[in-house]
Amino acid sequence: MSTILLLEMLRRSGLEHFYPSFSTRGITQLDNLVQFSMQDFNSLGVTSMDDRKKLFQLIQTVKAQYPDMSEAASVQTSSANMVAHSPVSMTPGTPGGINNMDESGYGMAGIARSYSGHTTNDTTQMSFDPRASLGRRSGSTTNTPTMSTPGHSRGMSNSAVSSNQQQQLQQDDQMAQLRHQQQLQQFQQQQYQQQQMQLQQQQQQQMQQQQYQQLQYQQQIQQQQQQIQQQQVFFDGRNFKEASEDEEDPLPVLESKQRGLDPYSVPTGMGRNKTLNRNASGYIVNDLTAKIRVCVRKRPLNSKEINRGEKDMATVTGRQLAVDEPKVRVDMTKYIERHNFVFDDVFDSGATNEDVYRRTAQPLVQYVFEGGKATCFAYGQTGSGKTFTMLDSKQGLYVLAAHDIFITLRKPEHSHLSAYIGFYEIYQGHLYDLLNNRKRLNPREDGKSNVVISGLKEYEIVNVQGLMQVFEYGNNARST
């Protein structure tokens, strides 16, 4: 039996992965395999119960299909057992040569093998001389069995049988190889079809996912457009005609009436200082030397607000800021309620930092060198423009004030003065030192009832570059 037939049988039984273990133990053909029993399966590396059942069924199938092979294996096994277990003792120089006797009283008189060197068709035939007698218990051993070479006639018949068997085996091998190739081609074709199906499924899933994402994106765009339209309809009081084609007239604008409040939104009943100067319109005269001045700067619309279609709802008129608020009455009619606020100074969105500086911080610099104390800070929500107004590297109020301070310090009358800087942040009601690893600070009150920041670290600066370095270092430690 060829190795291919063994591989084919193992593959059909699902045991082809044991072939390397079988080949290392000399099992390369089916006739080698049928010699093993279940007790030998462990030595072959077959340990699981499922594989042992498969191998046992394979051996039984081979024995059923090839009975000659099983008989030959049994004969070889029995002869091997007979030789291995025969209690025969040979004594050199003894005529009989064998002293062991069987139960019938006969003993092996001796076996003498002689080969004539005669071969027929690749097979040497051996014959047993029938004249060889088995001595009885008396011990007479005069005859000796001999081996001789048979004639050519029997050798030729055996060779013919052998050639027929070889042809049959070759045909079986060819058929097995053909079946193996066909099965291999079928397996490869099935694998290719499965791979193609998986690839098609993946492509379909990707297309579906892309379509789903595109649909979501379109829905988001539609929602954003609807929101923009709603905002335009609701917030743009001057263009409410777009909301309804039937409305031809613009919405009415009503001034909000804040009873009991002065232009600074302070209740009039609290009694303000009657010595304050007022102009003809009733507003308090703007004094740059006032102790507390509140100034407002209007921020222009940013790019995101413009893209969303938002409109400017605040109008600056002198020191007055008017804010329009869209409202809806109970009867669902729309109107605009305008709120007016008055400050010490109002800067429109077109004002520059220099304009703001001249009206706010510059008078404080002069006041400081006259012996006073001044504070300038920006207050507002995130994104309202505080950093741009105060800390811009070129036109920020702190930079412009520093230029004037150092120019004044260089004058002879102020040569005894020095400039020190500290940088802290007020975040969620707490104070943090930005120049000292955000150390927590506490406000205190000294003996003169002045508020001081306890533990604030200060550094001396001599020029604007030093001030900017401090700003850069402190800004990196800010929370916002």
Coordinates of C-alpha atoms in Angstrom, one line a residue:
M1 CA 0.0 0.0 0.0
S2 CA 1.3 3.4 -0.9
T3 CA 1.7 6.3 1.4
I4 CA -1.0 8.3 -0.6
L5 CA -3.7 5.7 0.2
L6 CA -2.8 5.9 3.9
L7 CA -3.0 9.7 3.8
E8 CA -6.4 9.5 2.0
M9 CA -7.8 7.2 4.6
L10 CA -6.5 9.4 7.5
R11 CA -8.0 12.5 5.8
R12 CA -11.4 10.9 5.5
S13 CA -11.3 10.0 9.1
G14 CA -10.1 13.4 10.2
L15 CA -6.8 12.1 11.5
E16 CA -4.4 13.5 8.9
H17 CA -2.7 15.6 11.6
F18 CA -1.4 12.4 13.2
Y19 CA 0.6 11.4 10.1
P20 CA 3.9 13.0 11.2
S21 CA 3.7 11.0 14.5
F22 CA 2.9 7.8 12.6
S23 CA 5.7 8.3 10.1
T24 CA 8.3 8.7 12.8
R25 CA 7.2 5.3 14.2
G26 CA 7.5 3.6 10.7
I27 CA 3.8 3.7 9.9
T28 CA 3.8 4.8 6.2
Q29 CA 1.4 2.3 4.8
L30 CA -2.0 0.8 5.7
D31 CA -0.6 -2.7 6.3
N32 CA 1.6 -1.1 9.1
L33 CA -1.4 0.5 10.7
V34 CA -3.6 -2.6 11.1
Q35 CA -1.0 -4.3 13.3
F36 CA -1.8 -1.9 16.1
S37 CA -4.5 -2.3 18.8
M38 CA -6.1 0.2 21.1
Q39 CA -3.4 -0.5 23.7
D40 CA -0.9 1.0 21.3
F41 CA -2.8 4.2 20.6
N42 CA -1.1 6.1 23.4
S43 CA 2.3 5.4 22.0
L44 CA 1.2 6.8 18.7
G45 CA 0.2 10.1 20.3
V46 CA -3.6 9.4 20.0
T47 CA -4.9 10.3 23.5
S48 CA -8.3 11.9 23.1
M49 CA -11.3 9.5 23.2
D50 CA -12.8 11.0 20.0
D51 CA -9.5 10.4 18.0
R52 CA -9.2 6.9 19.5
K53 CA -12.7 6.0 18.3
K54 CA -11.9 7.4 14.8
L55 CA -8.6 5.4 14.6
F56 CA -10.3 2.2 15.8
Q57 CA -13.0 2.5 13.2
L58 CA -10.4 3.2 10.5
I59 CA -8.5 0.1 11.4
Q60 CA -11.7 -2.0 11.4
T61 CA -12.7 -0.5 8.0
V62 CA -9.3 -1.3 6.5
K63 CA -9.5 -4.9 7.8
A64 CA -13.0 -5.3 6.3
Q65 CA -11.9 -3.9 2.9
Y66 CA -8.6 -5.6 2.8
P67 CA -8.9 -9.0 4.5
D68 CA -5.7 -10.3 3.1
M69 CA -3.9 -7.5 4.7
S70 CA -5.4 -8.2 8.1
E71 CA -4.6 -12.0 7.8
A72 CA -1.0 -11.2 6.9
A73 CA -0.7 -8.9 9.8
S74 CA -2.2 -11.6 12.1
V75 CA 0.2 -14.2 10.7
Q76 CA 3.1 -12.0 11.2
T77 CA 2.0 -11.2 14.7
S78 CA 1.4 -14.8 15.7
S79 CA 4.7 -16.0 14.2
A80 CA 6.5 -13.2 16.0
N81 CA 4.8 -14.3 19.2
M82 CA 5.8 -17.9 18.6
V83 CA 9.4 -17.1 18.1
A84 CA 9.5 -14.8 21.0
H85 CA 7.8 -17.2 23.4
S86 CA 9.0 -20.7 22.3
P87 CA 11.1 -22.2 25.1
V88 CA 13.7 -23.8 22.8
S89 CA 17.3 -24.3 24.0
M90 CA 20.0 -25.0 21.5
T91 CA 23.1 -26.9 22.6
P92 CA 26.2 -26.8 20.3
G93 CA 27.7 -30.1 19.5
T94 CA 24.6 -32.1 20.4
P95 CA 23.4 -34.3 17.6
G96 CA 19.8 -33.4 18.3
G97 CA 20.5 -29.8 19.0
I98 CA 17.2 -29.4 20.8
N99 CA 16.4 -31.0 24.1
N100 CA 13.0 -29.5 24.8
M101 CA 10.1 -31.9 24.4
D102 CA 6.5 -31.1 23.9
E103 CA 3.6 -32.6 25.8
S104 CA 3.0 -35.2 23.0
G105 CA 6.4 -36.7 23.6
Y106 CA 7.8 -35.3 20.4
G107 CA 10.8 -32.9 20.4
M108 CA 12.4 -30.8 17.8
A109 CA 15.2 -33.0 16.5
G110 CA 17.0 -30.0 15.0
I111 CA 16.7 -27.6 12.2
A112 CA 19.4 -27.2 9.7
R113 CA 18.9 -24.5 7.1
S114 CA 20.7 -24.8 3.8
Y115 CA 20.4 -22.3 1.1
S116 CA 21.3 -23.2 -2.4
G117 CA 21.5 -19.7 -3.5
H118 CA 18.8 -20.3 -6.0
T119 CA 16.4 -17.4 -6.5
T120 CA 13.3 -17.1 -8.7
N121 CA 11.7 -13.7 -9.6
D122 CA 12.9 -11.7 -6.6
T123 CA 11.7 -14.4 -4.2
T124 CA 13.7 -17.2 -2.5
Q125 CA 11.4 -20.1 -1.8
M126 CA 12.1 -22.4 1.2
S127 CA 10.8 -26.0 1.6
F128 CA 10.6 -28.2 4.6
D129 CA 11.8 -31.8 4.2
P130 CA 8.9 -34.1 5.2
R131 CA 11.3 -36.8 6.0
A132 CA 12.5 -34.9 9.0
S133 CA 11.3 -36.9 12.0
L134 CA 10.5 -35.7 15.4
G135 CA 12.1 -38.0 18.0
R136 CA 10.1 -39.4 20.8
R137 CA 10.8 -39.1 24.5
S138 CA 13.5 -41.8 24.1
G139 CA 15.7 -39.0 22.8
S140 CA 16.5 -40.5 19.3
T141 CA 17.2 -37.7 17.0
T142 CA 18.8 -39.1 13.9
N143 CA 17.0 -37.1 11.2
T144 CA 17.5 -33.4 10.5
P145 CA 15.1 -31.1 8.7
T146 CA 16.6 -29.2 5.8
M147 CA 15.7 -26.1 3.8
S148 CA 16.0 -26.3 0.0
T149 CA 15.3 -24.0 -2.9
P150 CA 12.2 -24.8 -4.9
G151 CA 11.9 -25.1 -8.7
H152 CA 11.3 -22.4 -11.2
S153 CA 7.7 -23.3 -11.9
R154 CA 6.3 -22.3 -8.5
G155 CA 8.4 -19.1 -8.5
M156 CA 6.9 -18.0 -11.8
S157 CA 3.4 -18.5 -10.5
N158 CA 4.1 -16.5 -7.4
S159 CA 5.6 -13.7 -9.5
A160 CA 2.5 -13.5 -11.7
V161 CA 0.4 -13.2 -8.6
S162 CA 2.7 -10.5 -7.3
S163 CA 2.6 -8.5 -10.5
N164 CA -1.2 -8.6 -10.6
Q165 CA -1.3 -7.4 -7.0
Q166 CA 1.2 -4.6 -7.9
Q167 CA -0.9 -3.5 -10.9
Q168 CA -4.0 -3.5 -8.7
L169 CA -2.3 -1.5 -6.1
Q170 CA -1.1 1.0 -8.7
Q171 CA -4.6 1.4 -10.0
D172 CA -5.9 1.9 -6.5
D173 CA -3.2 4.5 -5.9
Q174 CA -4.0 6.3 -9.1
M175 CA -7.7 6.3 -8.2
A176 CA -7.0 7.5 -4.7
Q177 CA -4.7 10.3 -6.1
L178 CA -7.5 11.3 -8.5
R179 CA -10.1 11.4 -5.8
H180 CA -7.7 13.4 -3.6
Q181 CA -7.1 15.9 -6.3
Q182 CA -10.8 16.3 -7.0
Q183 CA -11.6 16.7 -3.3
L184 CA -8.8 19.2 -3.0
Q185 CA -10.1 21.2 -5.9
Q186 CA -13.6 21.2 -4.5
F187 CA -12.3 22.3 -1.1
Q188 CA -10.3 25.2 -2.7
Q189 CA -13.3 26.2 -4.8
Q190 CA -15.5 26.2 -1.6
Q191 CA -12.9 28.3 0.2
Y192 CA -12.8 30.8 -2.7
Q193 CA -16.6 31.1 -2.8
Q194 CA -16.7 31.7 0.9
Q195 CA -14.0 34.4 0.7
Q196 CA -15.9 36.0 -2.2
M197 CA -19.2 35.9 -0.1
Q198 CA -17.4 37.4 2.9
L199 CA -15.9 40.2 0.7
Q200 CA -19.3 41.0 -0.7
Q201 CA -20.8 41.1 2.7
Q202 CA -18.1 43.4 4.0
Q203 CA -18.6 45.7 1.0
Q204 CA -22.3 45.8 1.5
Q205 CA -21.8 46.6 5.2
Q206 CA -19.4 49.4 4.3
M207 CA -21.8 50.8 1.8
Q208 CA -24.7 50.7 4.3
Q209 CA -22.6 52.4 6.9
Q210 CA -21.5 55.1 4.5
Q211 CA -25.2 55.7 3.5
Y212 CA -26.2 55.8 7.1
Q213 CA -23.5 58.3 7.9
Q214 CA -24.4 60.4 4.9
L215 CA -28.0 60.4 5.9
Q216 CA -27.1 61.4 9.5
Y217 CA -24.9 64.2 8.1
Q218 CA -27.8 65.5 5.9
Q219 CA -30.2 65.4 8.8
Q220 CA -27.8 67.4 10.9
I221 CA -27.4 70.0 8.2
Q222 CA -31.2 70.2 7.8
Q223 CA -31.5 70.6 11.6
Q224 CA -28.9 73.3 11.6
Q225 CA -30.6 75.1 8.8
Q226 CA -33.9 74.9 10.5
Q227 CA -32.4 76.3 13.7
I228 CA -30.8 79.2 11.8
Q229 CA -34.1 80.0 10.2
Q230 CA -35.8 79.9 13.5
Q231 CA -33.2 82.1 15.0
Q232 CA -33.5 84.6 12.2
V233 CA -37.2 84.6 12.5
F234 CA -37.1 85.0 16.3
F235 CA -34.1 87.2 16.9
D236 CA -34.1 89.5 14.0
G237 CA -36.8 92.0 15.0
R238 CA -36.1 94.2 12.1
N239 CA -36.6 91.4 9.5
F240 CA -39.6 89.5 10.9
K241 CA -41.1 89.8 7.5
E242 CA -39.3 86.6 6.5
A243 CA -41.2 84.7 9.1
S244 CA -44.6 85.4 7.5
E245 CA -45.3 86.8 4.0
D246 CA -48.6 88.3 5.3
E247 CA -46.7 90.7 7.7
E248 CA -45.8 93.8 5.8
D249 CA -45.0 96.2 8.7
P250 CA -42.0 95.8 11.0
L251 CA -42.6 94.7 14.5
P252 CA -43.2 97.5 17.0
V253 CA -40.4 98.4 19.4
L254 CA -41.4 99.2 22.9
E255 CA -39.2 100.9 25.4
S256 CA -38.9 99.1 28.7
K257 CA -40.1 101.1 31.6
Q258 CA -38.0 100.5 34.7
R259 CA -39.9 102.3 37.4
G260 CA -38.0 103.8 40.3
L261 CA -34.5 103.5 38.6
D262 CA -32.1 106.2 37.4
P263 CA -30.1 105.9 34.2
Y264 CA -27.5 103.8 36.1
S265 CA -30.3 101.3 37.1
V266 CA -30.0 102.3 40.7
P267 CA -33.2 102.8 42.7
T268 CA -33.9 106.5 43.0
G269 CA -35.2 106.1 46.5
M270 CA -31.7 105.3 47.9
G271 CA -30.7 109.0 47.6
R272 CA -27.6 109.7 45.5
N273 CA -25.3 112.5 46.1
K274 CA -27.1 115.7 45.1
T275 CA -23.8 117.5 44.2
L276 CA -23.2 115.3 41.1
N277 CA -23.1 117.4 38.0
R278 CA -25.7 116.5 35.4
N279 CA -26.0 117.6 31.7
A280 CA -29.1 118.8 29.9
S281 CA -30.3 115.3 29.2
G282 CA -30.3 114.4 32.9
Y283 CA -27.2 112.1 32.7
I284 CA -24.3 112.5 35.1
V285 CA -21.4 114.3 33.5
N286 CA -18.6 111.8 32.7
D287 CA -15.6 112.6 34.9
L288 CA -12.3 110.8 34.1
T289 CA -11.1 111.5 37.6
A290 CA -14.1 109.8 39.3
K291 CA -13.2 107.1 41.9
I292 CA -15.1 104.4 40.2
R293 CA -15.8 104.3 36.5
V294 CA -17.7 101.5 34.7
C295 CA -17.0 101.3 31.0
V296 CA -18.5 98.8 28.5
R297 CA -17.0 97.6 25.2
K298 CA -19.2 96.0 22.6
R299 CA -17.8 92.9 21.0
P300 CA -18.4 92.3 17.3
L301 CA -20.0 89.1 16.0
N302 CA -17.5 86.3 15.5
S303 CA -17.3 84.0 12.5
K304 CA -19.4 81.3 14.2
E305 CA -22.2 83.7 15.0
I306 CA -22.1 85.1 11.5
N307 CA -22.3 81.6 10.0
R308 CA -25.3 80.8 12.2
G309 CA -27.0 83.9 10.8
E310 CA -27.2 85.7 14.1
K311 CA -27.9 89.5 14.1
D312 CA -26.6 92.4 16.1
M313 CA -29.1 93.2 18.8
A314 CA -27.2 95.9 20.7
T315 CA -27.0 99.6 19.6
V316 CA -24.5 102.2 21.0
T317 CA -25.6 105.8 21.3
G318 CA -23.1 107.9 23.1
R319 CA -22.9 106.5 26.6
Q320 CA -26.1 104.6 26.2
L321 CA -26.4 100.9 25.2
A322 CA -29.7 99.7 23.8
V323 CA -30.4 96.0 23.8
D324 CA -33.4 94.6 21.8
E325 CA -35.2 91.6 23.2
P326 CA -37.6 89.7 21.0
K327 CA -40.8 88.8 22.9
V328 CA -44.2 87.3 22.2
R329 CA -47.5 88.4 23.7
V330 CA -50.2 86.2 25.1
D331 CA -52.1 86.5 21.8
M332 CA -48.9 85.2 20.0
T333 CA -48.1 88.6 18.4
K334 CA -44.4 89.4 18.3
Y335 CA -42.7 92.6 19.3
I336 CA -39.4 94.0 20.4
E337 CA -38.7 95.2 23.9
R338 CA -35.7 97.6 24.0
H339 CA -33.7 98.0 27.2
N340 CA -31.5 101.1 27.6
F341 CA -28.4 101.2 29.8
V342 CA -26.1 104.1 30.6
F343 CA -22.5 103.8 31.6
D344 CA -19.5 106.1 32.2
D345 CA -18.2 105.2 28.8
V346 CA -19.5 102.9 26.0
F347 CA -17.2 101.7 23.2
D348 CA -18.7 100.4 20.0
S349 CA -17.4 97.3 18.2
G350 CA -15.3 99.5 15.9
A351 CA -13.3 101.1 18.8
T352 CA -9.6 100.2 19.1
N353 CA -7.6 99.3 22.2
E354 CA -5.9 102.7 22.1
D355 CA -9.3 104.4 22.2
V356 CA -10.3 102.3 25.2
Y357 CA -6.9 103.0 26.9
R358 CA -7.1 106.8 26.5
R359 CA -10.5 106.9 28.2
T360 CA -9.9 104.3 30.9
A361 CA -6.4 103.3 32.0
Q362 CA -4.3 106.3 31.0
P363 CA -5.8 108.7 33.6
L364 CA -5.0 106.0 36.2
V365 CA -1.3 106.0 35.3
Q366 CA -1.1 109.7 35.9
Y367 CA -3.1 109.4 39.2
V368 CA -0.6 106.7 40.5
F369 CA 2.4 108.9 40.0
E370 CA 0.6 111.6 41.9
G371 CA 0.5 109.4 45.0
G372 CA -2.8 107.6 44.4
K373 CA -3.7 103.9 44.1
A374 CA -5.5 102.6 41.0
T375 CA -7.0 99.3 39.8
C376 CA -8.1 98.4 36.3
F377 CA -9.7 95.0 35.6
A378 CA -11.9 93.5 32.9
Y379 CA -15.1 91.7 33.9
G380 CA -17.2 89.5 31.6
Q381 CA -18.2 86.1 30.5
T382 CA -15.9 83.7 28.6
G383 CA -15.3 84.8 25.1
S384 CA -16.4 88.4 25.6
G385 CA -12.9 89.8 24.7
K386 CA -11.3 90.4 28.1
T387 CA -7.9 88.9 27.1
F388 CA -7.8 90.7 23.8
T389 CA -8.5 94.0 25.6
M390 CA -6.2 93.7 28.5
L391 CA -3.4 91.3 27.5
D392 CA -2.9 91.7 23.8
S393 CA 0.9 91.6 23.1
K394 CA 1.0 94.9 21.2
Q395 CA -2.2 96.9 22.0
G396 CA -3.4 95.5 25.3
L397 CA -4.2 98.0 28.0
Y398 CA -1.5 96.5 30.3
V399 CA 1.1 96.9 27.6
L400 CA 0.1 100.5 26.8
A401 CA 0.1 101.4 30.5
A402 CA 3.5 99.8 31.0
H403 CA 5.0 101.9 28.2
D404 CA 3.8 105.1 29.9
I405 CA 4.9 103.8 33.4
F406 CA 8.4 103.1 32.3
I407 CA 8.7 106.3 30.4
T408 CA 7.7 108.2 33.6
L409 CA 10.0 106.1 35.8
R410 CA 13.0 107.3 33.7
K411 CA 12.4 110.9 34.6
P412 CA 14.7 112.3 37.3
E413 CA 12.0 113.1 39.7
H414 CA 10.9 109.4 39.8
S415 CA 14.3 107.8 39.9
H416 CA 13.7 106.5 43.5
L417 CA 10.7 104.5 42.4
S418 CA 10.6 100.9 41.1
A419 CA 7.9 98.8 39.5
Y420 CA 6.9 95.3 40.8
I421 CA 4.3 92.9 39.4
G422 CA 2.2 90.1 40.8
F423 CA -0.2 88.0 38.8
Y424 CA -3.1 86.1 40.4
E425 CA -6.4 84.7 39.2
I426 CA -9.8 84.8 40.8
Y427 CA -11.5 81.6 39.8
Q428 CA -14.8 80.3 41.3
G429 CA -14.5 82.6 44.2
H430 CA -10.9 81.6 45.1
L431 CA -7.5 83.3 44.5
Y432 CA -4.6 81.6 42.9
D433 CA -1.0 82.9 42.4
L434 CA -0.1 82.3 38.8
L435 CA 3.6 83.1 39.4
N436 CA 3.9 80.6 42.2
N437 CA 2.5 77.2 40.9
R438 CA -1.1 78.3 41.4
K439 CA -0.7 78.6 45.2
R440 CA -3.9 79.3 47.0
L441 CA -4.1 82.9 48.3
N442 CA -6.2 84.6 50.9
P443 CA -7.3 88.2 51.0
R444 CA -6.6 90.1 54.2
E445 CA -7.3 93.5 55.7
D446 CA -4.4 95.5 57.1
G447 CA -4.4 98.0 60.0
K448 CA -5.5 100.8 57.7
S449 CA -8.5 98.8 56.5
N450 CA -6.9 98.2 53.1
V451 CA -7.4 94.8 51.4
V452 CA -4.1 93.0 50.7
I453 CA -3.4 89.6 49.1
S454 CA -1.5 87.6 51.7
G455 CA 1.4 85.5 50.2
L456 CA 1.3 87.0 46.7
K457 CA 4.7 86.6 45.0
E458 CA 5.9 89.8 43.3
Y459 CA 8.8 90.4 40.9
E460 CA 10.6 93.7 39.9
I461 CA 10.4 94.6 36.2
V462 CA 12.3 97.3 34.4
N463 CA 10.8 97.2 30.9
V464 CA 7.9 96.1 28.8
Q465 CA 9.6 92.9 27.7
G466 CA 9.9 91.7 31.3
L467 CA 6.2 92.5 31.8
M468 CA 5.3 90.4 28.7
Q469 CA 7.4 87.5 30.0
V470 CA 5.5 87.5 33.2
F471 CA 2.2 87.6 31.3
E472 CA 3.2 84.7 29.2
Y473 CA 4.3 82.6 32.2
G474 CA 1.1 83.4 34.1
N475 CA -1.2 82.8 31.2
N476 CA 0.1 79.2 30.9
A477 CA -1.1 78.6 34.5
R478 CA -4.6 80.1 34.0
S479 CA -7.6 77.9 34.3
T480 CA -9.5 79.7 31.6

